Coordinates of C-alpha atoms and ligand atoms in Angstrom, one line a residue:
M1 CA 32.8 -11.0 7.6
T2 CA 36.2 -9.5 7.2
D3 CA 36.2 -8.1 3.7
N4 CA 36.7 -4.4 4.2
S5 CA 35.9 -3.6 0.6
S6 CA 32.3 -4.9 1.1
D7 CA 29.7 -2.5 0.0
W8 CA 28.3 -1.3 3.3
S9 CA 30.9 -1.7 6.0
T10 CA 33.2 0.9 4.5
E11 CA 30.8 3.3 2.6
A12 CA 27.9 3.6 4.9
I13 CA 27.3 7.0 6.4
P14 CA 25.4 7.2 9.6
V15 CA 22.0 8.7 9.2
V16 CA 21.1 8.6 12.8
P17 CA 23.7 9.3 15.5
A18 CA 25.0 6.3 17.2
A19 CA 23.1 5.3 20.3
R20 CA 24.1 6.8 23.6
T21 CA 24.6 3.7 25.5
E22 CA 25.9 4.9 28.9
P23 CA 23.1 5.6 31.3
A24 CA 22.4 9.2 32.2
G25 CA 24.5 10.2 35.2
T26 CA 27.4 7.7 34.5
A27 CA 30.7 9.4 35.3
T28 CA 33.2 9.1 32.4
D29 CA 36.7 10.4 32.4
D30 CA 37.0 13.4 34.7
R31 CA 33.5 14.7 34.6
P32 CA 31.7 14.9 38.0
A33 CA 29.1 12.2 38.5
V34 CA 25.5 13.5 38.1
P35 CA 22.8 11.7 40.1
A36 CA 21.4 8.9 38.1
Q37 CA 18.0 9.6 36.6
P38 CA 15.8 7.1 34.7
A39 CA 16.6 7.8 31.0
R40 CA 13.6 9.1 29.1
L41 CA 12.8 6.6 26.5
R42 CA 12.4 7.8 22.9
T43 CA 8.8 8.0 22.0
V44 CA 7.1 6.2 19.1
A45 CA 6.5 9.5 17.4
E46 CA 10.2 10.5 17.7
Q47 CA 11.4 7.2 16.3
L48 CA 8.9 7.2 13.5
A49 CA 10.1 10.7 12.5
R50 CA 13.7 9.4 12.4
V51 CA 12.6 6.4 10.3
L52 CA 10.7 8.5 7.8
E53 CA 13.5 11.1 7.5
A54 CA 16.0 8.4 6.8
T55 CA 13.8 6.6 4.3
G56 CA 14.4 8.1 0.9
S57 CA 12.7 7.2 -2.4
I58 CA 13.3 4.7 -5.2
G59 CA 13.9 5.7 -8.8
S60 CA 10.9 5.2 -11.1
I61 CA 10.8 2.4 -13.5
Q62 CA 8.8 1.5 -16.6
L63 CA 6.3 -1.4 -16.2
A64 CA 3.7 -3.2 -18.3
L65 CA 0.3 -1.8 -17.6
L66 CA -1.0 -4.6 -15.4
D67 CA 2.2 -4.8 -13.4
A68 CA 1.6 -1.1 -12.5
Q69 CA -1.6 -1.8 -10.7
G70 CA -1.8 -0.1 -7.3
L71 CA 1.4 1.9 -7.9
L72 CA 1.9 5.6 -8.3
L73 CA 2.3 7.1 -11.8
A74 CA 5.7 8.7 -12.2
E75 CA 5.1 10.5 -15.5
E76 CA 2.7 12.8 -17.2
V77 CA 0.4 11.0 -19.6
I78 CA -1.0 13.0 -22.5
A79 CA -3.7 11.8 -24.8
D80 CA -2.1 11.9 -28.3
A81 CA -5.5 11.5 -29.9
P82 CA -9.0 12.6 -28.9
L83 CA -11.0 10.3 -26.7
P84 CA -13.4 9.0 -28.1
G85 CA -11.4 9.0 -31.3
F86 CA -14.5 9.6 -33.6
D87 CA -18.2 10.5 -33.3
N88 CA -20.0 7.2 -32.5
A89 CA -23.4 5.8 -31.6
A90 CA -24.3 5.6 -27.9
M91 CA -27.1 3.2 -28.6
D92 CA -28.2 0.6 -31.2
G93 CA -30.6 2.4 -33.5
Y94 CA -30.7 4.5 -36.7
A95 CA -28.4 7.4 -37.6
V96 CA -30.6 10.3 -38.7
R97 CA -30.7 14.0 -39.2
A98 CA -32.6 15.6 -36.4
V99 CA -34.3 18.1 -38.8
D100 CA -35.9 15.2 -40.7
L101 CA -37.8 14.1 -37.6
K102 CA -39.1 17.3 -36.2
Q103 CA -42.7 16.4 -36.7
A104 CA -42.4 12.7 -35.7
S105 CA -44.6 11.5 -32.8
E106 CA -46.2 8.4 -31.4
T107 CA -49.4 9.0 -33.4
Q108 CA -47.7 10.4 -36.6
P109 CA -44.5 8.5 -37.1
I110 CA -42.1 9.5 -39.9
T111 CA -40.9 6.8 -42.2
L112 CA -37.4 7.0 -43.7
P113 CA -35.6 4.7 -46.2
V114 CA -32.7 2.8 -44.5
V115 CA -29.7 3.1 -46.9
G116 CA -27.3 0.9 -45.1
D117 CA -25.9 -0.6 -41.9
V118 CA -23.0 0.7 -39.9
L119 CA -21.4 -1.9 -37.6
A120 CA -19.0 -1.3 -34.7
G121 CA -15.5 -1.6 -36.2
A122 CA -16.5 -0.1 -39.6
R123 CA -13.3 1.4 -40.9
S124 CA -15.0 3.8 -43.3
V125 CA -18.5 5.1 -43.6
S126 CA -20.2 6.7 -46.5
G127 CA -22.0 10.0 -46.1
M128 CA -25.8 10.1 -45.7
G129 CA -28.1 12.4 -47.6
P130 CA -31.1 14.3 -46.3
G131 CA -34.3 12.3 -45.7
L132 CA -32.4 9.1 -45.3
C133 CA -31.1 7.0 -42.4
M134 CA -28.8 4.1 -41.6
R135 CA -29.1 1.3 -39.1
I136 CA -26.2 1.7 -36.6
M137 CA -24.8 -0.3 -33.7
T138 CA -23.4 1.0 -30.4
G139 CA -19.8 2.2 -30.9
A140 CA -20.1 2.4 -34.7
P141 CA -19.0 5.6 -36.4
V142 CA -21.8 8.1 -37.1
P143 CA -22.0 8.6 -40.9
P144 CA -21.1 12.1 -42.1
G145 CA -24.4 13.9 -42.6
A146 CA -26.1 12.3 -39.7
D147 CA -26.2 14.3 -36.4
A148 CA -28.2 12.0 -34.1
V149 CA -29.1 8.4 -33.3
I150 CA -32.6 7.4 -32.6
P151 CA -32.7 4.3 -30.4
L152 CA -34.3 1.1 -31.8
E153 CA -37.1 1.2 -29.2
H154 CA -38.6 4.4 -30.7
T155 CA -38.9 2.7 -34.1
D156 CA -40.6 -0.3 -35.7
R157 CA -37.0 -1.7 -36.3
G158 CA -37.5 -1.8 -40.0
V159 CA -34.8 -3.0 -42.4
A160 CA -35.5 -1.4 -45.7
R161 CA -37.7 1.4 -44.3
V162 CA -38.2 2.4 -40.7
A163 CA -41.0 4.2 -38.9
I164 CA -39.7 6.5 -36.2
H165 CA -42.1 7.5 -33.4
R166 CA -40.5 10.6 -31.9
A167 CA -38.3 13.6 -32.6
V168 CA -34.6 13.7 -31.6
R169 CA -32.3 16.5 -30.6
S170 CA -29.3 17.2 -32.7
G171 CA -26.4 15.3 -31.0
E172 CA -28.7 12.9 -29.2
C173 CA -27.2 9.5 -28.6
V174 CA -23.9 10.5 -30.2
R175 CA -20.7 10.3 -28.3
R176 CA -18.6 13.2 -29.6
A177 CA -14.9 12.7 -30.6
G178 CA -12.8 14.2 -27.8
E179 CA -15.7 14.8 -25.3
D180 CA -13.8 12.7 -22.7
L181 CA -10.3 14.0 -23.5
A182 CA -9.2 16.4 -26.3
A183 CA -6.1 15.5 -28.3
G184 CA -3.1 16.9 -26.3
A185 CA -5.0 17.0 -23.0
L186 CA -3.5 15.6 -19.8
A187 CA -4.8 12.1 -19.2
L188 CA -3.1 11.4 -15.9
A189 CA -0.8 13.5 -13.7
P190 CA 2.3 12.1 -11.9
G191 CA 1.3 10.8 -8.5
A192 CA -2.0 9.3 -9.8
V193 CA -2.7 5.9 -8.1
L194 CA -3.2 3.3 -10.8
G195 CA -6.4 1.5 -9.9
P196 CA -8.5 -0.3 -12.5
P197 CA -10.1 3.0 -13.8
Q198 CA -6.7 4.6 -14.3
I199 CA -5.4 1.5 -16.0
A200 CA -8.4 1.6 -18.3
L201 CA -7.6 5.2 -19.2
L202 CA -4.0 4.4 -19.9
A203 CA -5.1 1.5 -22.2
A204 CA -7.7 3.8 -23.8
V205 CA -5.0 6.3 -24.7
G206 CA -2.8 3.6 -26.0
H207 CA -0.1 3.2 -23.3
D208 CA 0.8 -0.4 -22.7
R209 CA 3.8 0.6 -20.5
V210 CA 4.0 3.3 -17.8
M211 CA 6.6 4.9 -15.6
V212 CA 5.8 4.2 -12.0
Q213 CA 7.2 4.3 -8.5
P214 CA 8.1 0.6 -8.2
R215 CA 7.2 -1.8 -5.3
P216 CA 10.1 -1.7 -2.8
R217 CA 12.0 -4.9 -2.7
V218 CA 11.9 -5.9 1.0
V219 CA 14.3 -8.6 2.3
V220 CA 13.1 -10.4 5.4
I221 CA 15.6 -12.3 7.6
S222 CA 14.9 -14.2 10.8
T223 CA 17.6 -14.6 13.3
G224 CA 17.8 -17.2 16.1
S225 CA 19.6 -20.5 16.6
E226 CA 16.4 -22.0 17.9
L227 CA 14.6 -21.5 14.7
V228 CA 13.7 -24.2 12.1
D229 CA 12.0 -23.6 8.8
V230 CA 8.3 -24.6 8.5
G231 CA 7.9 -28.1 7.2
K232 CA 10.6 -29.4 9.4
Q233 CA 9.3 -30.8 12.7
A234 CA 10.4 -28.5 15.5
G235 CA 12.1 -30.6 18.1
F236 CA 12.5 -29.9 21.8
G237 CA 13.9 -26.4 22.2
E238 CA 13.3 -25.5 18.6
V239 CA 10.8 -23.0 17.3
S240 CA 9.2 -22.8 13.8
D241 CA 10.2 -19.6 12.1
S242 CA 6.9 -17.8 11.8
N243 CA 8.3 -14.3 11.7
S244 CA 9.8 -14.4 8.2
Y245 CA 6.5 -15.6 6.8
M246 CA 4.5 -13.0 8.8
L247 CA 6.8 -10.1 7.9
A248 CA 7.0 -11.1 4.3
A249 CA 3.2 -11.2 4.2
A250 CA 3.0 -7.9 6.0
A251 CA 5.5 -6.3 3.6
R252 CA 3.5 -7.6 0.6
D253 CA 0.3 -6.3 2.2
A254 CA 2.0 -2.9 2.5
G255 CA 2.7 -3.0 -1.2
A256 CA 6.2 -4.3 -1.3
D257 CA 7.7 -7.2 -3.2
A258 CA 9.0 -9.4 -0.3
Y259 CA 12.0 -11.8 -0.4
R260 CA 12.0 -14.2 2.5
V261 CA 15.6 -15.1 3.1
G262 CA 14.8 -17.3 6.0
I263 CA 16.8 -18.2 9.0
V264 CA 20.2 -17.0 10.1
P265 CA 21.6 -18.6 13.3
D266 CA 22.9 -16.4 16.2
D267 CA 26.3 -15.9 14.6
H268 CA 27.8 -12.5 13.8
A269 CA 29.7 -13.6 10.7
R270 CA 26.7 -15.4 9.2
L271 CA 24.5 -12.5 9.7
L272 CA 26.9 -10.0 8.2
D273 CA 27.5 -12.3 5.2
V274 CA 23.8 -12.7 4.6
L275 CA 23.2 -9.0 4.8
D276 CA 26.1 -8.3 2.5
S277 CA 24.8 -10.7 -0.1
Q278 CA 21.2 -9.4 0.2
L279 CA 22.0 -5.7 0.1
S280 CA 22.2 -5.4 -3.6
R281 CA 18.6 -6.6 -4.2
A282 CA 17.0 -4.8 -1.2
D283 CA 15.3 -1.4 -1.0
L284 CA 14.6 -2.2 2.6
I285 CA 15.7 -4.9 5.0
I286 CA 13.9 -6.4 8.0
T287 CA 15.5 -8.7 10.5
S288 CA 13.7 -10.1 13.5
G289 CA 15.2 -11.4 16.8
G290 CA 18.5 -10.7 18.6
V291 CA 18.0 -7.0 19.6
S292 CA 17.4 -7.4 23.3
M293 CA 20.0 -7.3 26.1
G294 CA 20.8 -11.0 26.0
A295 CA 24.3 -12.4 25.6
F296 CA 23.5 -13.8 22.2
D297 CA 21.6 -10.9 20.8
I298 CA 23.9 -10.9 17.8
V299 CA 21.9 -8.6 15.6
K300 CA 22.5 -5.8 18.0
E301 CA 26.1 -6.8 18.7
A302 CA 27.0 -7.1 15.0
L303 CA 25.2 -4.1 13.6
S304 CA 26.0 -1.7 16.5
Q305 CA 29.6 -2.0 15.5
I306 CA 28.9 -0.9 12.0
G307 CA 27.9 2.5 13.3
T308 CA 25.0 3.2 10.9
V309 CA 22.4 1.1 12.8
E310 CA 21.2 2.4 16.1
F311 CA 19.7 0.2 18.8
T312 CA 17.4 1.9 21.2
K313 CA 14.5 1.4 23.5
I314 CA 11.2 3.0 22.5
A315 CA 8.4 4.0 25.0
M316 CA 6.1 1.3 23.6
Q317 CA 4.8 -2.1 24.6
P318 CA 5.3 -4.5 23.1
G319 CA 8.2 -3.9 20.8
S320 CA 10.4 -1.7 23.0
P321 CA 13.9 -2.7 21.7
Q322 CA 14.3 -1.5 18.1
G323 CA 17.2 -1.3 15.8
F324 CA 17.0 1.1 12.8
G325 CA 19.6 2.6 10.5
T326 CA 20.9 2.3 7.0
L327 CA 23.3 0.0 5.2
G328 CA 25.6 0.5 2.2
R329 CA 26.1 3.2 -0.3
E330 CA 22.5 3.4 -1.1
R331 CA 21.7 3.9 2.5
T332 CA 19.2 1.0 2.4
P333 CA 17.0 1.3 5.5
I334 CA 17.3 -1.7 7.9
F335 CA 14.8 -2.5 10.6
C336 CA 15.9 -4.8 13.3
L337 CA 12.8 -5.9 15.1
P338 CA 12.4 -7.9 18.3
G339 CA 11.8 -11.6 17.8
N340 CA 8.6 -12.2 19.6
P341 CA 6.0 -12.5 16.9
V342 CA 3.6 -10.0 18.3
S343 CA 6.4 -7.5 19.0
A344 CA 7.6 -8.0 15.5
L345 CA 4.2 -7.4 13.9
V346 CA 3.5 -4.3 16.1
S347 CA 6.9 -2.9 15.2
F348 CA 6.2 -3.6 11.6
E349 CA 2.9 -1.7 11.7
V350 CA 4.3 1.2 13.7
F351 CA 7.6 1.8 11.9
V352 CA 8.2 -0.4 8.8
R353 CA 4.8 -0.1 7.1
P354 CA 5.0 3.7 7.0
A355 CA 8.5 3.4 5.5
I356 CA 7.4 1.0 2.8
R357 CA 4.5 3.3 2.0
K358 CA 6.9 6.2 1.7
L359 CA 9.1 4.2 -0.6
L360 CA 6.0 3.6 -2.7
G361 CA 5.6 7.4 -3.0
K362 CA 2.3 7.4 -1.0
R363 CA 1.4 10.8 0.3
N364 CA -0.4 9.4 3.3
V365 CA 1.8 6.7 4.8
H366 CA -0.2 5.9 7.8
R367 CA -3.1 3.5 8.3
Q368 CA -6.4 5.1 9.2
T369 CA -7.4 4.7 12.8
I370 CA -10.9 4.4 14.1
Q371 CA -12.4 5.5 17.4
A372 CA -14.2 2.6 19.0
I373 CA -16.0 2.0 22.3
A374 CA -14.0 -0.2 24.7
L375 CA -16.1 -3.2 25.8
E376 CA -13.8 -3.9 28.7
R377 CA -11.4 -2.2 31.0
M378 CA -7.9 -1.9 29.6
D379 CA -4.8 -0.8 31.5
S380 CA -1.5 0.5 30.2
P381 CA 1.8 1.5 31.8
E382 CA 2.3 5.2 32.2
G383 CA 4.6 6.8 29.7
K384 CA 4.4 4.0 27.1
R385 CA 2.2 3.6 24.1
Q386 CA 0.6 0.3 24.4
F387 CA -0.6 -1.8 21.5
R388 CA -3.1 -4.6 22.5
R389 CA -4.6 -7.1 20.1
G390 CA -8.3 -6.6 19.7
R391 CA -11.4 -7.6 17.9
L392 CA -13.1 -4.6 16.2
Q393 CA -16.8 -4.9 15.3
R394 CA -19.6 -2.8 14.1
E395 CA -22.5 -2.5 16.4
P396 CA -26.1 -2.4 15.1
D397 CA -26.2 1.4 15.7
G398 CA -23.3 1.8 13.3
R399 CA -20.6 2.6 16.0
Y400 CA -17.5 0.5 16.4
S401 CA -16.7 -1.4 19.5
V402 CA -13.5 -3.3 20.5
S403 CA -12.6 -6.0 22.9
L404 CA -9.2 -7.4 23.7
I405 CA -8.0 -10.7 22.4
G406 CA -5.4 -12.7 24.4
G407 CA -3.2 -11.3 27.1
H408 CA -0.1 -9.1 27.2
G409 CA 2.2 -11.9 26.1
S410 CA 4.0 -11.0 22.9
H411 CA 4.5 -14.7 22.0
L412 CA 0.7 -15.3 21.6
V413 CA 0.5 -16.0 17.9
A414 CA -2.9 -17.7 18.0
A415 CA -4.3 -14.6 19.8
L416 CA -2.7 -12.4 17.2
A417 CA -4.3 -14.5 14.4
A418 CA -7.7 -14.2 16.1
S419 CA -7.5 -10.4 16.2
N420 CA -8.3 -7.9 13.5
C421 CA -6.9 -4.7 15.0
L422 CA -4.4 -3.1 17.4
V423 CA -5.9 -1.2 20.2
V424 CA -3.6 1.9 20.7
I425 CA -3.5 3.2 24.2
E426 CA -1.6 6.5 24.3
E427 CA 1.4 7.2 26.5
D428 CA -0.5 9.4 29.0
V429 CA -3.4 7.0 29.5
T430 CA -3.1 4.4 32.2
E431 CA -6.7 3.1 32.2
V432 CA -9.4 2.8 29.6
V433 CA -12.8 2.3 31.3
P434 CA -15.5 0.2 29.6
G435 CA -17.8 2.4 27.5
S436 CA -15.1 5.0 26.8
R437 CA -13.5 5.6 23.4
V438 CA -10.2 4.1 22.4
T439 CA -8.1 4.4 19.3
V440 CA -8.0 1.3 17.1
Q441 CA -5.8 0.6 14.2
P442 CA -7.4 -2.0 11.9
L443 CA -4.9 -4.6 10.6
M444 CA -6.8 -6.0 7.7
L445 CA -3.7 -7.9 6.6
A446 CA -5.5 -9.7 3.9
Q447 CA -4.9 -7.7 0.8
R448 CA -2.1 -7.0 -1.6
Ligands
LIG501 P1 14.7 -12.6 20.6 O1 14.2 -11.3 20.2 O2 15.7 -13.1 19.6 O3 15.2 -12.6 22.0 O4 13.5 -13.6 20.5 C1 12.4 -13.4 21.4 C2 11.5 -14.6 21.3 O5 10.9 -14.7 20.0 C3 12.1 -16.0 21.5 O6 11.2 -16.8 22.3 C4 12.3 -16.5 20.1 O7 12.3 -17.9 20.1 C5 11.1 -15.9 19.4 N1 11.4 -15.8 18.0 C6 12.5 -15.1 17.5 N2 12.5 -15.2 16.2 C7 11.4 -15.8 15.8 C8 10.8 -16.2 14.6 N3 11.4 -15.9 13.4 N4 9.7 -16.9 14.6 C9 9.1 -17.3 15.7 N5 9.5 -16.9 16.9 C10 10.7 -16.2 17.0
LIG502 MG1 17.0 -14.6 19.5

């Protein structure tokens, strides 16, 4: 792409300093050579901190109530009217005055004339004099003059006259206007998560649209000249593009709206063109492939030059090579993940998912981890955080246990699909012995 006026090649401002590419100890210009030392890799925690710092927020938008499900409220919602809106019956029965029934008992019922019926939805109700009662349905307005509802089961269910077998308290079985929320009271505060109960409340106070933190729009791009889209038979040397489906699904699972752009071959100009055209609709971009040291690792080559995307090695396994930075005026975060499917998913879980959760406005952006008993020996390279695929299960005693699924290979998609968690082995741990505790990050990638 040669158009210098393009949105991001001219305007982007680096958020993270460009990668230091020369190895420690390399002599440049006239500085004396320092003995070469193995460069310390950036830790997962350090990279994650950079990612979260560079990930901003998205402006709030107004959505129809059901489209807001799962999102965070971005406004204060006040109840304009009391909730309930009027005194109404909590049970099917008879609206009465408690004083009229003081002496009523099982053996000495009191009989009252029934002067009318009040149905749910009655728009007006006439008053009720002393010594009278009205048959009333649940949710119907309590007639002026009545102060209690006696449920049907304590009566003989009479139509013209009714025998009542017990006394009632004033206010019994009456839902008071405003007892849930007074007029002018705060119904929901900004930041409330809109689950079904909160959506019910918004509907109850008459809001059919609400301001929310929207779902981030996540654009997913696969790179690699060997890739073919699913549905097309992969010939010799070709590989079905599973990453764009996996990452789009993972982005949706994290709460984003995912746009799967599909495959871009290993070609600088094509990649830059696609990024340029996708930028306007993206709140976050994910690429996979092309970030290693190979001669055709074009994502790294093309985006390193832009200066706002840094490619670095992280002390983790799998998923060590990572690209992260921002593109364009809006500083849209871009994650350039390694191409091996397991590496890509681990990278997504570790770096991208928290960023998506931050864009959603979530206070806690991390998945919950669980301590589980290792059912087998697990080893891990010193100084790297290792993520193994595992099967987490609940033992009869209530504790969790975990065993490994598949080997180290980060191409093992079937093993990935058979797992339900990542086993996280910290940097300073080189061996987990059977029976000891290990940290597990459940994946549960089956929700929206
Ligand atoms: P790369 O990171 O581009 O060097 O790719 C590493 C490995 O992952 C190679 O074997 C690729 O064929 C494979 N790979 C890359 N992208 C995808 C993809 N979208 N779907 C499935 N496999 C992929
Ligand atoms: Mg590749």
